[in-house]
Amino acid sequence: MAKEQDDIIIHDIAGVPVTDSSLDQTNVPARQVVPIAPTVGGDVAGPANSLWREAWLRLRRNKVAVGGAIVIILFILVAIFANVIAPYSYERQFTVTEIRAMNMCPAEGRCTAKFMPSSSTFWLGTDNFGRDIFSRVIYGARISLTVGLVSQLLIILIGMPIGLLSGYYGKWIDYLLMRITDVMYAFPTILFAIVVLSVFGQSFLNVLLAIGLTFWPPMARLVRSQVLSVREKEYVEAARAIGTTNRSIILRHILPNILSPVIVSITFGIPFAIMTEAFLSFLNIGTPIPLPSWGSMVAEGKDYLRTVPTLVLYPGIAISLILFAFNFFGDGIRDALDPRTRK
């Protein structure tokens, strides 16, 4: 009795089938034809599952990246539950009467609510307006993380479609979109963000728009370069051969296979956006007062750097921690998704 032939199917790197019963398997090169993957819990355990599983295992073994992820999670929890964690409102200004009622006036000298030292009532002291520094640092985490995440979302929404269309269709579409990108590259990024804020005015929403509209060109360039390297792969050609629409090819076969460098770019882009917002707030054109941006706190405290350095120290430590955490985590993500690091 003749030996039954194993069922075969073509998968791209993301594990998406690109053939059907109408495709002549005898014309497909042997390196493209693989046995149907075994099922796990009713789902096909395709190549994508094993690739992402290996990346996850490599990331877990990277203790520095795991430490960065833990710090990021802690900051996210602090930002979400800032109303619960912070003992006071970020804009509450204590008065001398309240300080006297708390029996916190010094034995000698004038009683004031400004520049109070660290105590059980004010863990990090008060600033030059009599506001609790600890509460403002806690609320500042919410501002900074919102800037980092939302600005990256805007960058993805602008840069990724431009990169996908430019890389896939090429010709005049590629020329037009890349010339627009080159024009954006011609402007210094920080200067362009300052111009945007000068035109639209100073507000938290405009800070998000300024960062998103300024830093999308690198994302577009990255996505375009990845699409150019993927669009001529065998599984994409096979999808075209069976009449798959361009939209389906882009969304099902190209986009999933270029996500790794995009994810790495996002993890490095978030701290850069946070740093940009802090710099703009330091110049007094970023997050408007009294919103407690870490950058604006540093800007307010720089005039008292010699007498009360803690006004700059505490928000500066917070900025440094979040930047290091995202960079360590980004390094771990890059190493985990890089095939050259596989053992």
Short mmCIF file of C-alpha atoms in Angstrom, two decimals:
data_model
loop_
_atom_site.label_atom_id
_atom_site.label_comp_id
_atom_site.label_asym_id
_atom_site.label_seq_id
_atom_site.Cartn_x
_atom_site.Cartn_y
_atom_site.Cartn_z
CA MET A 1 0.00 0.00 0.00
CA ALA A 2 1.37 3.44 -0.93
CA LYS A 3 2.68 5.55 1.87
CA GLU A 4 0.38 8.45 2.64
CA GLN A 5 1.88 11.85 1.96
CA ASP A 6 2.14 14.21 4.94
CA ASP A 7 0.04 17.35 4.77
CA ILE A 8 2.16 20.38 4.07
CA ILE A 9 1.58 24.10 4.30
CA ILE A 10 3.65 27.23 3.79
CA HIS A 11 4.09 29.60 6.71
CA ASP A 12 5.74 32.95 6.89
CA ILE A 13 7.88 33.90 9.86
CA ALA A 14 4.79 35.00 11.79
CA GLY A 15 3.21 31.56 11.32
CA VAL A 16 0.51 32.84 8.92
CA PRO A 17 -0.38 30.34 6.14
CA VAL A 18 0.03 31.75 2.64
CA THR A 19 -1.17 28.79 0.57
CA ASP A 20 -4.45 27.07 -0.05
CA SER A 21 -5.60 23.99 -1.90
CA SER A 22 -5.26 25.81 -5.20
CA LEU A 23 -1.50 26.27 -4.82
CA ASP A 24 0.58 23.61 -6.59
CA GLN A 25 2.93 22.37 -3.89
CA THR A 26 5.20 20.65 -6.37
CA ASN A 27 6.35 24.06 -7.63
CA VAL A 28 7.31 25.33 -4.18
CA PRO A 29 11.00 25.10 -3.29
CA ALA A 30 11.76 22.53 -0.62
CA ARG A 31 13.01 25.15 1.85
CA GLN A 32 9.56 26.78 1.83
CA VAL A 33 7.62 23.60 2.49
CA VAL A 34 7.36 22.50 6.08
CA PRO A 35 5.14 19.97 7.82
CA ILE A 36 2.05 21.25 9.51
CA ALA A 37 3.06 22.17 13.04
CA PRO A 38 1.59 20.11 15.85
CA THR A 39 -1.35 21.57 17.68
CA VAL A 40 -1.20 22.74 21.27
CA GLY A 41 -4.56 23.09 22.94
CA GLY A 42 -6.27 23.21 19.56
CA ASP A 43 -4.03 25.99 18.19
CA VAL A 44 -1.30 25.59 15.64
CA ALA A 45 2.10 25.84 17.31
CA GLY A 46 3.65 27.72 14.38
CA PRO A 47 7.13 29.22 14.07
CA ALA A 48 5.99 32.49 15.64
CA ASN A 49 5.10 30.81 18.92
CA SER A 50 8.53 29.26 19.31
CA LEU A 51 10.31 32.49 18.30
CA TRP A 52 8.43 34.60 20.82
CA ARG A 53 8.79 31.90 23.47
CA GLU A 54 12.56 31.83 22.98
CA ALA A 55 12.68 35.63 23.16
CA TRP A 56 10.70 35.57 26.41
CA LEU A 57 13.06 32.99 27.94
CA ARG A 58 16.12 35.02 26.94
CA LEU A 59 14.56 38.16 28.41
CA ARG A 60 13.83 36.40 31.69
CA ARG A 61 17.46 35.32 31.99
CA ASN A 62 18.63 38.94 31.62
CA LYS A 63 18.62 40.12 35.24
CA VAL A 64 19.42 43.73 34.36
CA ALA A 65 16.46 43.91 31.97
CA VAL A 66 14.19 42.25 34.54
CA GLY A 67 15.31 44.79 37.12
CA GLY A 68 14.51 47.61 34.70
CA ALA A 69 11.08 46.09 34.04
CA ILE A 70 10.37 45.92 37.78
CA VAL A 71 11.26 49.59 38.21
CA ILE A 72 9.03 50.51 35.25
CA ILE A 73 6.12 48.53 36.71
CA LEU A 74 6.59 50.27 40.06
CA PHE A 75 6.52 53.69 38.39
CA ILE A 76 3.39 52.71 36.46
CA LEU A 77 1.66 51.62 39.67
CA VAL A 78 2.72 54.86 41.36
CA ALA A 79 1.31 56.86 38.44
CA ILE A 80 -1.99 54.97 38.46
CA PHE A 81 -2.51 55.18 42.23
CA ALA A 82 -1.00 58.64 42.74
CA ASN A 83 -4.21 59.87 44.37
CA VAL A 84 -3.88 57.11 46.98
CA ILE A 85 -0.12 57.20 47.54
CA ALA A 86 0.40 60.98 47.67
CA PRO A 87 -0.50 62.37 51.12
CA TYR A 88 -1.52 65.76 49.71
CA SER A 89 -2.68 67.34 46.48
CA TYR A 90 0.14 68.39 44.16
CA GLU A 91 -1.12 72.00 44.13
CA ARG A 92 -1.87 72.43 47.83
CA GLN A 93 0.12 75.29 49.35
CA PHE A 94 0.48 75.09 53.11
CA THR A 95 0.15 78.29 55.11
CA VAL A 96 1.92 79.47 58.23
CA THR A 97 -1.31 78.95 60.18
CA GLU A 98 -1.38 75.27 59.18
CA ILE A 99 2.28 74.84 60.09
CA ARG A 100 1.63 76.34 63.53
CA ALA A 101 -1.37 74.03 63.98
CA MET A 102 0.94 71.08 63.25
CA ASN A 103 3.42 72.35 65.90
CA MET A 104 6.17 72.41 63.26
CA CYS A 105 7.41 75.97 63.75
CA PRO A 106 11.09 76.17 64.70
CA ALA A 107 11.99 77.11 68.26
CA GLU A 108 13.93 80.08 66.95
CA GLY A 109 13.44 82.20 63.88
CA ARG A 110 10.47 83.01 61.69
CA CYS A 111 7.78 80.38 61.11
CA THR A 112 7.19 79.65 57.44
CA ALA A 113 5.70 76.91 55.28
CA LYS A 114 8.40 77.27 52.62
CA PHE A 115 11.50 75.08 52.47
CA MET A 116 10.40 72.87 55.34
CA PRO A 117 12.92 70.07 56.04
CA SER A 118 12.10 66.38 55.75
CA SER A 119 9.82 65.13 58.52
CA SER A 120 7.09 62.60 59.22
CA THR A 121 4.56 65.13 57.91
CA PHE A 122 6.50 66.17 54.81
CA TRP A 123 8.68 63.23 53.82
CA LEU A 124 10.79 65.22 51.36
CA GLY A 125 10.07 68.67 52.75
CA THR A 126 8.27 71.55 51.03
CA ASP A 127 9.24 73.73 48.08
CA ASN A 128 9.41 77.49 47.60
CA PHE A 129 5.60 77.70 47.50
CA GLY A 130 4.97 75.55 50.56
CA ARG A 131 3.92 72.49 48.54
CA ASP A 132 4.77 68.95 49.58
CA ILE A 133 7.67 67.75 47.38
CA PHE A 134 6.92 64.05 47.85
CA SER A 135 3.35 64.48 46.58
CA ARG A 136 4.53 66.44 43.56
CA VAL A 137 7.16 63.81 42.68
CA ILE A 138 4.47 61.11 42.89
CA TYR A 139 2.12 63.03 40.58
CA GLY A 140 5.06 63.83 38.33
CA ALA A 141 5.35 60.11 37.51
CA ARG A 142 1.86 60.28 36.01
CA ILE A 143 2.80 63.25 33.83
CA SER A 144 6.08 61.77 32.61
CA LEU A 145 4.74 58.29 31.82
CA THR A 146 1.73 59.77 30.04
CA VAL A 147 4.05 61.86 27.89
CA GLY A 148 6.26 58.86 27.10
CA LEU A 149 3.45 56.44 26.22
CA VAL A 150 1.05 58.79 24.41
CA SER A 151 3.80 60.45 22.37
CA GLN A 152 5.04 57.02 21.23
CA LEU A 153 1.48 56.11 20.27
CA LEU A 154 1.30 59.25 18.11
CA ILE A 155 4.69 58.42 16.58
CA ILE A 156 3.46 54.92 15.69
CA LEU A 157 0.19 56.21 14.23
CA ILE A 158 2.08 58.65 12.00
CA GLY A 159 5.37 56.93 11.25
CA MET A 160 4.30 53.31 10.81
CA PRO A 161 1.69 53.84 8.04
CA ILE A 162 4.11 56.10 6.17
CA GLY A 163 6.88 53.51 6.42
CA LEU A 164 4.59 50.63 5.41
CA LEU A 165 3.18 52.40 2.35
CA SER A 166 6.54 53.78 1.28
CA GLY A 167 8.38 50.49 1.60
CA TYR A 168 5.72 48.26 0.07
CA TYR A 169 4.51 50.27 -2.92
CA GLY A 170 7.75 52.08 -3.75
CA LYS A 171 7.94 54.26 -6.90
CA TRP A 172 6.30 57.68 -6.66
CA ILE A 173 4.61 56.89 -3.33
CA ASP A 174 7.98 56.09 -1.78
CA TYR A 175 9.53 59.20 -3.34
CA LEU A 176 6.77 61.52 -2.08
CA LEU A 177 6.59 60.15 1.45
CA MET A 178 10.36 60.01 1.90
CA ARG A 179 10.80 63.58 0.67
CA ILE A 180 8.30 64.70 3.32
CA THR A 181 10.28 62.70 5.87
CA ASP A 182 13.52 64.31 4.69
CA VAL A 183 12.00 67.77 5.14
CA MET A 184 11.13 66.88 8.73
CA TYR A 185 14.66 65.57 9.24
CA ALA A 186 16.05 68.93 8.11
CA PHE A 187 14.69 70.68 11.22
CA PRO A 188 16.42 70.27 14.60
CA THR A 189 13.97 68.22 16.62
CA ILE A 190 13.98 70.26 19.82
CA LEU A 191 13.76 73.51 17.85
CA PHE A 192 10.79 72.19 15.89
CA ALA A 193 9.06 71.16 19.14
CA ILE A 194 9.65 74.66 20.50
CA VAL A 195 8.14 76.16 17.32
CA VAL A 196 5.06 73.92 17.63
CA LEU A 197 4.53 74.97 21.24
CA SER A 198 5.05 78.62 20.32
CA VAL A 199 2.41 78.40 17.59
CA PHE A 200 -0.23 76.33 19.41
CA GLY A 201 0.43 77.62 22.92
CA GLN A 202 1.62 76.03 26.14
CA SER A 203 -0.54 73.15 27.34
CA PHE A 204 -0.08 69.51 28.27
CA LEU A 205 -1.91 68.34 25.14
CA ASN A 206 0.29 70.52 22.93
CA VAL A 207 3.40 69.02 24.55
CA LEU A 208 2.19 65.57 23.50
CA LEU A 209 1.46 66.81 19.97
CA ALA A 210 4.81 68.59 19.71
CA ILE A 211 6.77 65.45 20.63
CA GLY A 212 4.63 63.18 18.45
CA LEU A 213 4.81 65.46 15.40
CA THR A 214 8.56 65.95 15.83
CA PHE A 215 9.90 62.42 16.33
CA TRP A 216 7.93 60.28 13.84
CA PRO A 217 10.50 60.39 10.95
CA PRO A 218 12.90 57.84 12.55
CA MET A 219 9.99 55.43 12.98
CA ALA A 220 8.97 55.87 9.34
CA ARG A 221 12.54 55.25 8.17
CA LEU A 222 12.87 52.16 10.36
CA VAL A 223 9.59 50.62 9.18
CA ARG A 224 10.39 51.37 5.54
CA SER A 225 13.79 49.67 5.75
CA GLN A 226 12.25 46.60 7.36
CA VAL A 227 9.49 46.40 4.74
CA LEU A 228 12.05 46.62 1.93
CA SER A 229 13.86 43.59 3.36
CA VAL A 230 10.68 41.56 3.87
CA ARG A 231 8.52 42.32 0.82
CA GLU A 232 10.62 40.12 -1.51
CA LYS A 233 10.59 37.08 0.78
CA GLU A 234 9.26 33.78 -0.56
CA TYR A 235 6.14 33.75 1.60
CA VAL A 236 5.17 37.25 0.40
CA GLU A 237 5.67 36.19 -3.23
CA ALA A 238 3.55 33.10 -2.56
CA ALA A 239 0.79 35.27 -1.09
CA ARG A 240 0.82 37.43 -4.22
CA ALA A 241 0.72 34.31 -6.40
CA ILE A 242 -2.56 33.10 -4.88
CA GLY A 243 -4.18 36.52 -5.33
CA THR A 244 -3.95 37.89 -1.77
CA THR A 245 -4.79 41.59 -1.64
CA ASN A 246 -2.09 44.15 -0.89
CA ARG A 247 -3.86 45.15 2.31
CA SER A 248 -3.90 41.56 3.55
CA ILE A 249 -0.25 41.05 2.61
CA ILE A 250 0.77 44.19 4.53
CA LEU A 251 -1.30 43.44 7.63
CA ARG A 252 -0.95 39.64 7.83
CA HIS A 253 2.45 38.85 6.35
CA ILE A 254 4.65 41.97 6.48
CA LEU A 255 3.59 43.84 9.62
CA PRO A 256 3.93 40.88 12.04
CA ASN A 257 7.43 40.17 10.73
CA ILE A 258 8.78 43.69 11.32
CA LEU A 259 7.48 44.14 14.87
CA SER A 260 10.71 43.19 16.64
CA PRO A 261 12.74 46.31 15.70
CA VAL A 262 9.63 48.47 16.18
CA ILE A 263 9.20 47.19 19.75
CA VAL A 264 12.85 47.90 20.48
CA SER A 265 12.49 51.40 19.04
CA ILE A 266 9.48 52.08 21.26
CA THR A 267 11.27 51.01 24.43
CA PHE A 268 14.08 53.46 23.65
CA GLY A 269 11.69 56.15 22.44
CA ILE A 270 9.71 56.37 25.68
CA PRO A 271 12.63 57.60 27.84
CA PHE A 272 13.69 59.97 25.07
CA ALA A 273 10.19 61.50 25.05
CA ILE A 274 10.27 61.80 28.85
CA MET A 275 13.64 63.55 28.65
CA THR A 276 12.36 65.87 25.92
CA GLU A 277 9.34 66.86 28.02
CA ALA A 278 11.60 67.47 31.02
CA PHE A 279 13.85 69.68 28.89
CA LEU A 280 10.91 71.66 27.49
CA SER A 281 9.49 72.10 30.99
CA PHE A 282 12.92 73.21 32.20
CA LEU A 283 12.73 75.96 29.56
CA ASN A 284 9.26 76.88 30.93
CA ILE A 285 7.53 76.05 27.64
CA GLY A 286 6.54 72.47 28.44
CA THR A 287 3.93 71.20 30.89
CA PRO A 288 2.24 74.31 32.33
CA ILE A 289 2.27 75.18 36.01
CA PRO A 290 0.92 73.95 38.42
CA LEU A 291 1.04 70.45 36.85
CA PRO A 292 3.95 68.71 38.59
CA SER A 293 6.26 67.78 35.75
CA TRP A 294 9.68 66.62 36.95
CA GLY A 295 11.27 68.99 34.46
CA SER A 296 9.30 71.98 35.75
CA MET A 297 10.21 71.02 39.33
CA VAL A 298 13.89 71.11 38.39
CA ALA A 299 13.35 74.46 36.67
CA GLU A 300 11.69 75.91 39.78
CA GLY A 301 14.42 74.59 42.05
CA LYS A 302 17.44 75.72 40.04
CA ASP A 303 17.30 79.20 41.58
CA TYR A 304 17.71 77.65 45.04
CA LEU A 305 20.34 75.10 44.07
CA ARG A 306 22.93 76.40 46.55
CA THR A 307 20.61 76.87 49.52
CA VAL A 308 18.03 74.07 49.04
CA PRO A 309 19.51 71.52 46.60
CA THR A 310 16.81 68.96 47.41
CA LEU A 311 14.36 70.88 45.21
CA VAL A 312 16.41 69.71 42.22
CA LEU A 313 17.74 66.46 43.70
CA TYR A 314 14.49 64.54 44.17
CA PRO A 315 12.90 65.12 40.73
CA GLY A 316 16.35 64.61 39.19
CA ILE A 317 16.62 61.20 40.85
CA ALA A 318 13.15 60.28 39.58
CA ILE A 319 14.08 61.25 36.01
CA SER A 320 17.34 59.28 36.21
CA LEU A 321 15.63 56.16 37.56
CA ILE A 322 12.96 56.04 34.86
CA LEU A 323 15.49 56.72 32.09
CA PHE A 324 17.88 54.01 33.28
CA ALA A 325 15.02 51.54 33.76
CA PHE A 326 13.70 51.98 30.23
CA ASN A 327 17.17 51.85 28.71
CA PHE A 328 18.09 48.65 30.57
CA PHE A 329 14.76 47.09 29.60
CA GLY A 330 15.20 48.23 26.01
CA ASP A 331 18.65 46.64 25.87
CA GLY A 332 17.16 43.40 27.14
CA ILE A 333 14.33 43.49 24.58
CA ARG A 334 16.83 44.11 21.78
CA ASP A 335 19.06 41.23 22.85
CA ALA A 336 16.08 38.89 23.31
CA LEU A 337 14.68 39.60 19.84
CA ASP A 338 18.06 39.53 18.08
CA PRO A 339 18.54 36.13 16.37
CA ARG A 340 22.33 36.49 16.69
CA THR A 341 22.04 36.11 20.47
CA ARG A 342 20.43 32.68 20.28
CA LYS A 343 22.45 29.84 21.70
#
